[in-house]
mmCIF file of C-alpha atoms in Angstrom:
data_model
loop_
_atom_site.group_PDB
_atom_site.id
_atom_site.type_symbol
_atom_site.label_atom_id
_atom_site.label_comp_id
_atom_site.label_asym_id
_atom_site.label_seq_id
_atom_site.Cartn_x
_atom_site.Cartn_y
_atom_site.Cartn_z
ATOM 1 C CA MET A 1 114.918 129.371 89.870
ATOM 2 C CA GLU A 2 117.333 126.572 88.992
ATOM 3 C CA LYS A 3 116.068 123.170 87.921
ATOM 4 C CA ILE A 4 117.497 120.026 89.535
ATOM 5 C CA LEU A 5 117.184 116.605 87.957
ATOM 6 C CA ILE A 6 117.015 113.899 90.644
ATOM 7 C CA ILE A 7 117.991 110.490 89.280
ATOM 8 C CA SER A 8 117.170 107.709 91.730
ATOM 9 C CA GLU A 9 115.495 104.340 92.210
ATOM 10 C CA ASN A 10 112.124 106.064 92.574
ATOM 11 C CA ARG A 11 110.216 103.242 90.849
ATOM 12 C CA SER A 12 111.715 100.441 92.915
ATOM 13 C CA ASP A 13 109.328 98.021 94.610
ATOM 14 C CA ASN A 14 111.397 98.583 97.764
ATOM 15 C CA LEU A 15 109.582 101.441 99.503
ATOM 16 C CA GLY A 16 112.814 102.412 101.262
ATOM 17 C CA ASP A 17 114.045 103.783 97.926
ATOM 18 C CA ILE A 18 110.795 105.690 97.498
ATOM 19 C CA ALA A 19 111.205 107.173 100.992
ATOM 20 C CA ILE A 20 114.721 108.416 100.174
ATOM 21 C CA ASN A 21 113.506 110.114 96.992
ATOM 22 C CA LEU A 22 110.576 111.746 98.785
ATOM 23 C CA ALA A 23 112.858 113.063 101.535
ATOM 24 C CA ILE A 24 115.306 114.607 99.062
ATOM 25 C CA LYS A 25 112.438 116.311 97.230
ATOM 26 C CA LYS A 26 111.042 117.688 100.504
ATOM 27 C CA ILE A 27 114.450 119.150 101.388
ATOM 28 C CA LEU A 28 114.938 120.842 98.011
ATOM 29 C CA THR A 29 111.432 121.728 96.860
ATOM 30 C CA LYS A 30 111.323 125.232 98.391
ATOM 31 C CA SER A 31 114.477 126.415 96.662
ATOM 32 C CA PHE A 32 114.515 124.623 93.308
ATOM 33 C CA ILE A 33 112.378 123.359 90.472
ATOM 34 C CA LEU A 34 112.592 119.574 90.699
ATOM 35 C CA GLU A 35 112.199 116.746 88.235
ATOM 36 C CA SER A 36 112.693 113.073 89.062
ATOM 37 C CA CYS A 37 113.554 110.217 86.760
ATOM 38 C CA HIS A 38 114.307 106.590 87.411
ATOM 39 C CA PHE A 39 117.923 105.473 87.493
ATOM 40 C CA SER A 40 117.567 101.930 86.160
ATOM 41 C CA SER A 41 114.610 102.332 83.793
ATOM 42 C CA PHE A 42 113.473 104.900 81.250
ATOM 43 C CA LEU A 43 109.837 103.773 81.350
ATOM 44 C CA LYS A 44 107.471 106.707 81.826
ATOM 45 C CA LYS A 45 104.870 104.906 83.875
ATOM 46 C CA HIS A 46 105.214 103.035 87.152
ATOM 47 C CA LYS A 47 105.157 99.330 86.372
ATOM 48 C CA LYS A 48 102.631 97.331 88.349
ATOM 49 C CA LYS A 49 103.972 94.747 90.739
ATOM 50 C CA ILE A 50 104.281 91.377 89.092
ATOM 51 C CA ASN A 51 102.780 88.373 90.793
ATOM 52 C CA PRO A 52 105.414 85.615 90.593
ATOM 53 C CA LYS A 53 102.627 83.081 90.002
ATOM 54 C CA VAL A 54 101.652 84.658 86.655
ATOM 55 C CA ILE A 55 105.142 84.756 85.163
ATOM 56 C CA PRO A 56 105.122 82.424 82.102
ATOM 57 C CA ILE A 57 106.670 79.027 82.777
ATOM 58 C CA ALA A 58 109.019 79.400 79.788
ATOM 59 C CA LYS A 59 110.380 82.656 81.195
ATOM 60 C CA LYS A 60 110.912 81.052 84.602
ATOM 61 C CA ILE A 61 112.832 78.189 83.033
ATOM 62 C CA ILE A 62 115.041 80.574 81.052
ATOM 63 C CA LEU A 63 115.770 82.701 84.128
ATOM 64 C CA GLU A 64 116.645 79.657 86.216
ATOM 65 C CA PHE A 65 118.939 78.408 83.442
ATOM 66 C CA LEU A 66 120.745 81.755 83.238
ATOM 67 C CA LYS A 67 121.099 81.873 87.028
ATOM 68 C CA ALA A 68 122.423 78.317 87.191
ATOM 69 C CA PHE A 69 125.207 79.083 84.741
ATOM 70 C CA ASN A 70 125.793 82.653 85.968
ATOM 71 C CA LEU A 71 124.882 84.114 82.567
ATOM 72 C CA ILE A 72 122.380 86.831 83.524
ATOM 73 C CA LYS A 73 124.967 89.632 83.597
ATOM 74 C CA PHE A 74 126.488 88.358 80.327
ATOM 75 C CA PHE A 75 123.138 88.652 78.536
ATOM 76 C CA ALA A 76 122.507 92.025 80.180
ATOM 77 C CA ARG A 77 125.700 93.309 78.559
ATOM 78 C CA ILE A 78 124.588 91.904 75.192
ATOM 79 C CA ARG A 79 121.309 93.818 75.504
ATOM 80 C CA TRP A 80 123.214 96.930 76.531
ATOM 81 C CA HIS A 81 125.901 96.962 73.837
ATOM 82 C CA ILE A 82 124.368 95.033 70.913
ATOM 83 C CA PHE A 83 120.572 95.241 71.084
ATOM 84 C CA GLY A 84 120.323 99.008 71.494
ATOM 85 C CA GLU A 85 119.569 99.371 75.199
ATOM 86 C CA LYS A 86 122.567 101.662 75.672
ATOM 87 C CA LYS A 87 121.354 103.932 72.870
ATOM 88 C CA LYS A 88 117.862 104.177 74.405
ATOM 89 C CA TYR A 89 119.231 105.120 77.814
ATOM 90 C CA LEU A 90 121.605 107.634 76.220
ATOM 91 C CA SER A 91 118.740 109.370 74.442
ATOM 92 C CA PHE A 92 116.543 109.350 77.550
ATOM 93 C CA TYR A 93 119.170 110.706 79.961
ATOM 94 C CA ARG A 94 120.480 113.318 77.517
ATOM 95 C CA LYS A 95 117.022 114.846 77.050
ATOM 96 C CA LYS A 96 116.436 115.051 80.812
ATOM 97 C CA ILE A 97 119.921 116.341 81.686
ATOM 98 C CA ASN A 98 120.014 119.000 78.936
ATOM 99 C CA ALA A 99 116.783 120.468 80.316
ATOM 100 C CA SER A 100 118.269 120.790 83.832
ATOM 101 C CA ASP A 101 120.806 123.051 85.545
ATOM 102 C CA LEU A 102 122.130 120.497 88.018
ATOM 103 C CA VAL A 103 122.110 116.696 88.300
ATOM 104 C CA LEU A 104 121.647 114.905 91.608
ATOM 105 C CA LEU A 105 122.241 111.142 91.672
ATOM 106 C CA GLY A 106 120.923 109.161 94.621
ATOM 107 C CA GLY A 107 120.254 107.926 97.093
ATOM 108 C CA GLY A 108 120.620 104.213 97.484
ATOM 109 C CA GLN A 109 123.197 101.586 96.698
ATOM 110 C CA LEU A 110 123.927 102.761 93.156
ATOM 111 C CA ILE A 111 127.627 101.872 93.004
ATOM 112 C CA ARG A 112 127.003 98.201 92.321
ATOM 113 C CA ASN A 113 128.354 95.361 90.245
ATOM 114 C CA ASN A 114 125.004 93.924 89.181
ATOM 115 C CA GLN A 115 122.930 92.688 86.261
ATOM 116 C CA GLY A 116 121.249 96.095 86.079
ATOM 117 C CA LEU A 117 124.627 97.487 84.919
ATOM 118 C CA PHE A 118 124.490 100.327 87.440
ATOM 119 C CA CYS A 119 128.160 101.214 86.924
ATOM 120 C CA GLU A 120 127.671 101.615 83.173
ATOM 121 C CA LYS A 121 124.666 103.865 83.755
ATOM 122 C CA LEU A 122 126.557 106.005 86.277
ATOM 123 C CA SER A 123 129.357 106.422 83.749
ATOM 124 C CA MET A 124 126.923 107.373 80.992
ATOM 125 C CA ILE A 125 125.151 109.948 83.147
ATOM 126 C CA SER A 126 128.424 111.620 84.161
ATOM 127 C CA LYS A 127 129.527 111.875 80.515
ATOM 128 C CA ILE A 128 126.237 113.400 79.388
ATOM 129 C CA SER A 129 126.237 115.883 82.272
ATOM 130 C CA ASP A 130 129.799 116.976 81.555
ATOM 131 C CA SER A 131 128.773 120.658 81.436
ATOM 132 C CA LYS A 132 126.405 120.388 84.431
ATOM 133 C CA PRO A 133 127.263 120.129 88.152
ATOM 134 C CA LEU A 134 126.891 116.527 89.315
ATOM 135 C CA PHE A 135 126.298 115.496 92.946
ATOM 136 C CA LEU A 136 126.102 111.990 94.437
ATOM 137 C CA VAL A 137 123.901 111.902 97.563
ATOM 138 C CA GLY A 138 123.025 109.140 100.001
ATOM 139 C CA ILE A 139 125.164 106.734 98.006
ATOM 140 C CA GLY A 140 126.052 103.176 99.039
ATOM 141 C CA VAL A 141 128.626 100.738 97.614
ATOM 142 C CA ASP A 142 128.123 96.974 97.400
ATOM 143 C CA ASN A 143 130.616 94.200 98.182
ATOM 144 C CA LYS A 144 130.968 92.872 94.631
ATOM 145 C CA MET A 145 132.806 95.790 93.042
ATOM 146 C CA ASN A 146 135.880 94.645 91.108
ATOM 147 C CA PHE A 147 138.691 96.361 89.222
ATOM 148 C CA ILE A 148 136.683 96.718 85.994
ATOM 149 C CA ASN A 149 133.657 98.206 87.771
ATOM 150 C CA TRP A 150 135.820 100.687 89.649
ATOM 151 C CA GLN A 151 137.353 101.822 86.363
ATOM 152 C CA ILE A 152 133.890 102.258 84.841
ATOM 153 C CA VAL A 153 132.707 104.562 87.662
ATOM 154 C CA LYS A 154 136.060 106.320 88.157
ATOM 155 C CA ASN A 155 135.199 109.435 86.147
ATOM 156 C CA THR A 156 131.749 109.653 87.746
ATOM 157 C CA ILE A 157 133.257 109.766 91.225
ATOM 158 C CA LEU A 158 136.095 112.148 90.298
ATOM 159 C CA LYS A 159 133.797 114.488 88.329
ATOM 160 C CA SER A 160 131.241 114.814 91.124
ATOM 161 C CA LYS A 161 131.187 118.193 92.835
ATOM 162 C CA TYR A 162 130.350 116.562 96.146
ATOM 163 C CA ILE A 163 129.550 113.067 97.439
ATOM 164 C CA ILE A 164 127.382 112.211 100.439
ATOM 165 C CA PHE A 165 127.764 108.597 101.539
ATOM 166 C CA ARG A 166 125.036 106.845 103.476
ATOM 167 C CA ASP A 167 127.423 104.793 105.618
ATOM 168 C CA LYS A 168 131.039 104.683 106.754
ATOM 169 C CA LEU A 169 131.878 101.428 104.971
ATOM 170 C CA SER A 170 130.804 102.800 101.578
ATOM 171 C CA SER A 171 132.892 105.899 102.189
ATOM 172 C CA GLN A 172 135.945 103.812 103.070
ATOM 173 C CA LYS A 173 135.603 101.718 99.917
ATOM 174 C CA VAL A 174 135.568 104.763 97.648
ATOM 175 C CA LEU A 175 138.259 106.692 99.536
ATOM 176 C CA SER A 176 140.563 103.679 99.283
ATOM 177 C CA LYS A 177 140.318 103.960 95.491
ATOM 178 C CA PHE A 178 140.023 107.689 94.758
ATOM 179 C CA PRO A 179 141.244 110.939 96.414
ATOM 180 C CA VAL A 180 137.840 112.487 97.134
ATOM 181 C CA ALA A 181 138.009 112.918 100.919
ATOM 182 C CA THR A 182 137.878 116.732 100.685
ATOM 183 C CA LYS A 183 134.629 116.668 98.734
ATOM 184 C CA SER A 184 132.753 113.930 100.577
ATOM 185 C CA SER A 185 130.992 113.300 103.865
ATOM 186 C CA ILE A 186 128.761 110.763 105.623
ATOM 187 C CA LEU A 187 125.192 111.614 106.607
ATOM 188 C CA PRO A 188 122.349 109.581 108.148
ATOM 189 C CA ASP A 189 119.806 108.127 105.770
ATOM 190 C CA PHE A 190 117.614 110.820 104.214
ATOM 191 C CA ALA A 191 114.458 108.937 105.226
ATOM 192 C CA PHE A 192 114.988 110.298 108.766
ATOM 193 C CA TYR A 193 113.864 113.673 107.379
ATOM 194 C CA LEU A 194 110.330 112.363 106.800
ATOM 195 C CA SER A 195 107.447 112.187 109.247
ATOM 196 C CA ASN A 196 104.428 109.897 109.320
ATOM 197 C CA PRO A 197 101.386 112.027 108.372
ATOM 198 C CA TYR A 198 99.006 109.581 110.074
ATOM 199 C CA LEU A 199 100.544 109.669 113.538
ATOM 200 C CA ASN A 200 98.761 111.364 116.420
ATOM 201 C CA ASN A 201 98.915 111.408 120.191
ATOM 202 C CA TYR A 202 96.269 108.727 120.679
ATOM 203 C CA THR A 203 98.685 105.818 120.583
ATOM 204 C CA TYR A 204 96.474 103.693 122.840
ATOM 205 C CA LYS A 205 94.058 103.352 119.886
ATOM 206 C CA ARG A 206 96.643 101.581 117.754
ATOM 207 C CA LYS A 207 95.250 98.303 116.484
ATOM 208 C CA TYR A 208 98.330 96.052 116.627
ATOM 209 C CA HIS A 209 100.691 95.536 119.539
ATOM 210 C CA LEU A 210 103.486 94.260 117.274
ATOM 211 C CA GLY A 211 104.323 94.574 113.590
ATOM 212 C CA ILE A 212 106.955 92.200 112.228
ATOM 213 C CA ASN A 213 108.692 93.372 109.081
ATOM 214 C CA VAL A 214 109.750 90.315 107.061
ATOM 215 C CA MET A 215 112.708 90.460 104.708
ATOM 216 C CA ASN A 216 113.909 87.690 102.417
ATOM 217 C CA PHE A 217 117.568 88.154 103.314
ATOM 218 C CA PHE A 218 118.414 84.744 101.830
ATOM 219 C CA SER A 219 117.778 86.048 98.312
ATOM 220 C CA MET A 220 120.104 88.946 99.083
ATOM 221 C CA LEU A 221 122.779 86.598 100.435
ATOM 222 C CA ASN A 222 122.478 84.405 97.350
ATOM 223 C CA GLU A 223 122.704 87.429 95.064
ATOM 224 C CA ASN A 224 125.939 88.484 96.767
ATOM 225 C CA LYS A 225 127.199 84.881 96.917
ATOM 226 C CA VAL A 226 127.394 85.026 100.714
ATOM 227 C CA LYS A 227 127.032 81.753 102.595
ATOM 228 C CA PHE A 228 126.652 81.216 106.338
ATOM 229 C CA LYS A 229 127.272 77.678 107.461
ATOM 230 C CA TYR A 230 125.143 77.999 110.581
ATOM 231 C CA PHE A 231 122.680 80.507 109.211
ATOM 232 C CA LYS A 232 119.488 78.627 108.373
ATOM 233 C CA LYS A 233 115.954 79.658 107.570
ATOM 234 C CA LYS A 234 114.646 77.355 110.301
ATOM 235 C CA GLN A 235 116.508 79.386 112.942
ATOM 236 C CA ILE A 236 114.849 82.581 111.754
ATOM 237 C CA TYR A 237 111.441 80.925 111.648
ATOM 238 C CA ASN A 238 111.888 79.593 115.192
ATOM 239 C CA LEU A 239 112.743 83.099 116.405
ATOM 240 C CA LEU A 240 109.671 84.581 114.717
ATOM 241 C CA ILE A 241 107.428 81.747 115.940
ATOM 242 C CA TYR A 242 108.585 82.357 119.517
ATOM 243 C CA LEU A 243 108.047 86.107 119.160
ATOM 244 C CA VAL A 244 104.575 85.838 117.633
ATOM 245 C CA SER A 245 103.441 83.148 120.097
ATOM 246 C CA ASP A 246 104.657 85.192 123.063
ATOM 247 C CA TYR A 247 102.436 88.097 122.003
ATOM 248 C CA PHE A 248 99.452 85.886 121.174
ATOM 249 C CA ASN A 249 99.731 84.050 124.518
ATOM 250 C CA LYS A 250 99.487 87.427 126.268
ATOM 251 C CA GLY A 251 96.342 88.283 124.325
ATOM 252 C CA LYS A 252 98.135 90.811 122.144
ATOM 253 C CA SER A 253 97.752 91.339 118.377
ATOM 254 C CA VAL A 254 100.433 90.847 115.719
ATOM 255 C CA ILE A 255 100.663 91.707 112.034
ATOM 256 C CA LEU A 256 103.320 90.763 109.471
ATOM 257 C CA PHE A 257 104.310 93.254 106.801
ATOM 258 C CA THR A 258 106.798 93.979 104.023
ATOM 259 C CA THR A 259 108.181 97.212 102.643
ATOM 260 C CA GLY A 260 107.032 96.382 99.149
ATOM 261 C CA ALA A 261 109.559 93.910 97.731
ATOM 262 C CA VAL A 262 108.046 90.815 96.103
ATOM 263 C CA GLN A 263 110.791 88.506 97.390
ATOM 264 C CA ASP A 264 109.966 89.647 100.933
ATOM 265 C CA LEU A 265 106.293 88.830 100.367
ATOM 266 C CA ASN A 266 107.234 85.318 99.292
ATOM 267 C CA MET A 267 109.131 84.709 102.541
ATOM 268 C CA LEU A 268 106.340 86.284 104.589
ATOM 269 C CA LYS A 269 103.790 83.911 103.088
ATOM 270 C CA GLU A 270 106.096 80.957 103.618
ATOM 271 C CA PHE A 271 106.552 81.793 107.300
ATOM 272 C CA ARG A 272 102.843 82.518 107.715
ATOM 273 C CA LYS A 273 102.027 79.056 106.312
ATOM 274 C CA GLU A 274 104.613 77.444 108.599
ATOM 275 C CA TYR A 275 103.079 79.147 111.631
ATOM 276 C CA PHE A 276 99.565 78.095 110.602
ATOM 277 C CA LEU A 277 100.629 74.442 110.264
ATOM 278 C CA LYS A 278 102.082 74.541 113.779
ATOM 279 C CA THR A 279 99.349 76.508 115.543
ATOM 280 C CA ASN A 280 96.293 76.612 113.248
ATOM 281 C CA ILE A 281 96.406 80.419 113.561
ATOM 282 C CA LYS A 282 96.489 82.689 110.505
ATOM 283 C CA ILE A 283 98.549 85.826 111.144
ATOM 284 C CA PRO A 284 97.232 88.945 109.366
ATOM 285 C CA TYR A 285 99.675 90.585 106.982
ATOM 286 C CA CYS A 286 100.108 93.664 104.824
ATOM 287 C CA HIS A 287 102.067 94.041 101.588
ATOM 288 C CA PRO A 288 101.835 97.829 101.001
ATOM 289 C CA TYR A 289 101.631 99.040 97.418
ATOM 290 C CA ASP A 290 103.028 102.491 98.148
ATOM 291 C CA LEU A 291 104.602 104.603 100.885
ATOM 292 C CA ASP A 292 101.269 106.084 101.933
ATOM 293 C CA GLU A 293 99.848 102.621 102.642
ATOM 294 C CA LEU A 294 102.959 101.735 104.653
ATOM 295 C CA PHE A 295 102.638 104.914 106.733
ATOM 296 C CA GLN A 296 98.990 104.090 107.418
ATOM 297 C CA LEU A 297 99.957 100.630 108.653
ATOM 298 C CA LEU A 298 102.770 101.915 110.871
ATOM 299 C CA SER A 299 100.395 104.408 112.477
ATOM 300 C CA LYS A 300 98.323 101.433 113.696
ATOM 301 C CA VAL A 301 101.261 99.518 115.219
ATOM 302 C CA ARG A 302 102.714 100.080 118.708
ATOM 303 C CA ASN A 303 106.000 98.163 118.341
ATOM 304 C CA VAL A 304 107.967 97.070 115.276
ATOM 305 C CA PHE A 305 110.422 94.229 114.760
ATOM 306 C CA ALA A 306 112.222 95.361 111.594
ATOM 307 C CA MET A 307 114.399 93.257 109.319
ATOM 308 C CA ARG A 308 114.845 95.940 106.656
ATOM 309 C CA MET A 309 116.616 99.148 107.640
ATOM 310 C CA HIS A 310 113.975 101.479 106.230
ATOM 311 C CA ALA A 311 111.181 99.608 108.011
ATOM 312 C CA GLY A 312 112.963 100.563 111.218
ATOM 313 C CA ILE A 313 113.566 104.163 110.152
ATOM 314 C CA LEU A 314 109.983 104.738 108.981
ATOM 315 C CA SER A 315 108.706 103.206 112.228
ATOM 316 C CA TYR A 316 110.964 105.455 114.300
ATOM 317 C CA ILE A 317 109.923 108.708 112.650
#
């Protein structure tokens, strides 16, 4: 039986990435021997979630300084090329790839111009797996790709035996750069393949009438340097306040939740505090540690207002 190495964001704090990885493994597990490794880290153990409050003040100051002067990516490249990070990743990936028959990269938005140097890692993986079939599955492309980044990932895209894009826009971006139309397609997110193991037919026993998934989209907009003149946090808070109050006024229960990301938890707590100051009501919330905990929560909720895509998908299934 052939062995497939699945390289993905399977240690991300975003449980949507975990759901994608689980779905791919469920699809392939009956026909192949599978091994998973993390795309952006070679650490063996799952890192515990970091509480922003316990990050040393000195580190916070340094990070804010680097952000202010747009130097984070510059120092990431110094770590990569000068301080041996590239060599460590090379050794890690080579060992995993040499022990496999086929390499599967994905899913998620891996074709990115970011401080994690995703493009450099994609290029490295494709070079190491030169003698092995390479597939890109469930791949997305961000809006910050430039000429240099496209050149870095060029060989990865051209070498791939087949590419499955997760959305039409990502497909269009790649096809406008490289002639890979005959070996690519677009498929729905792999998370749709999953099912919630805690669901049953007794939906009337569900504890909460509404679950509101909170996403800190402002951090994402800032990261991508996107600005909306009329897009303010207060508008979002007013919408959520109206929604929560409407349910509470009808005697119905509401819970706030995230899909694991720390920045989402920060916004959830901020909104929860804002609502308490206005109404003197504390809204219950859940910040799930893993996918199993998220599935348990969703099995107790009748309706979901989802800000993150995978919160909606995992609620639907």
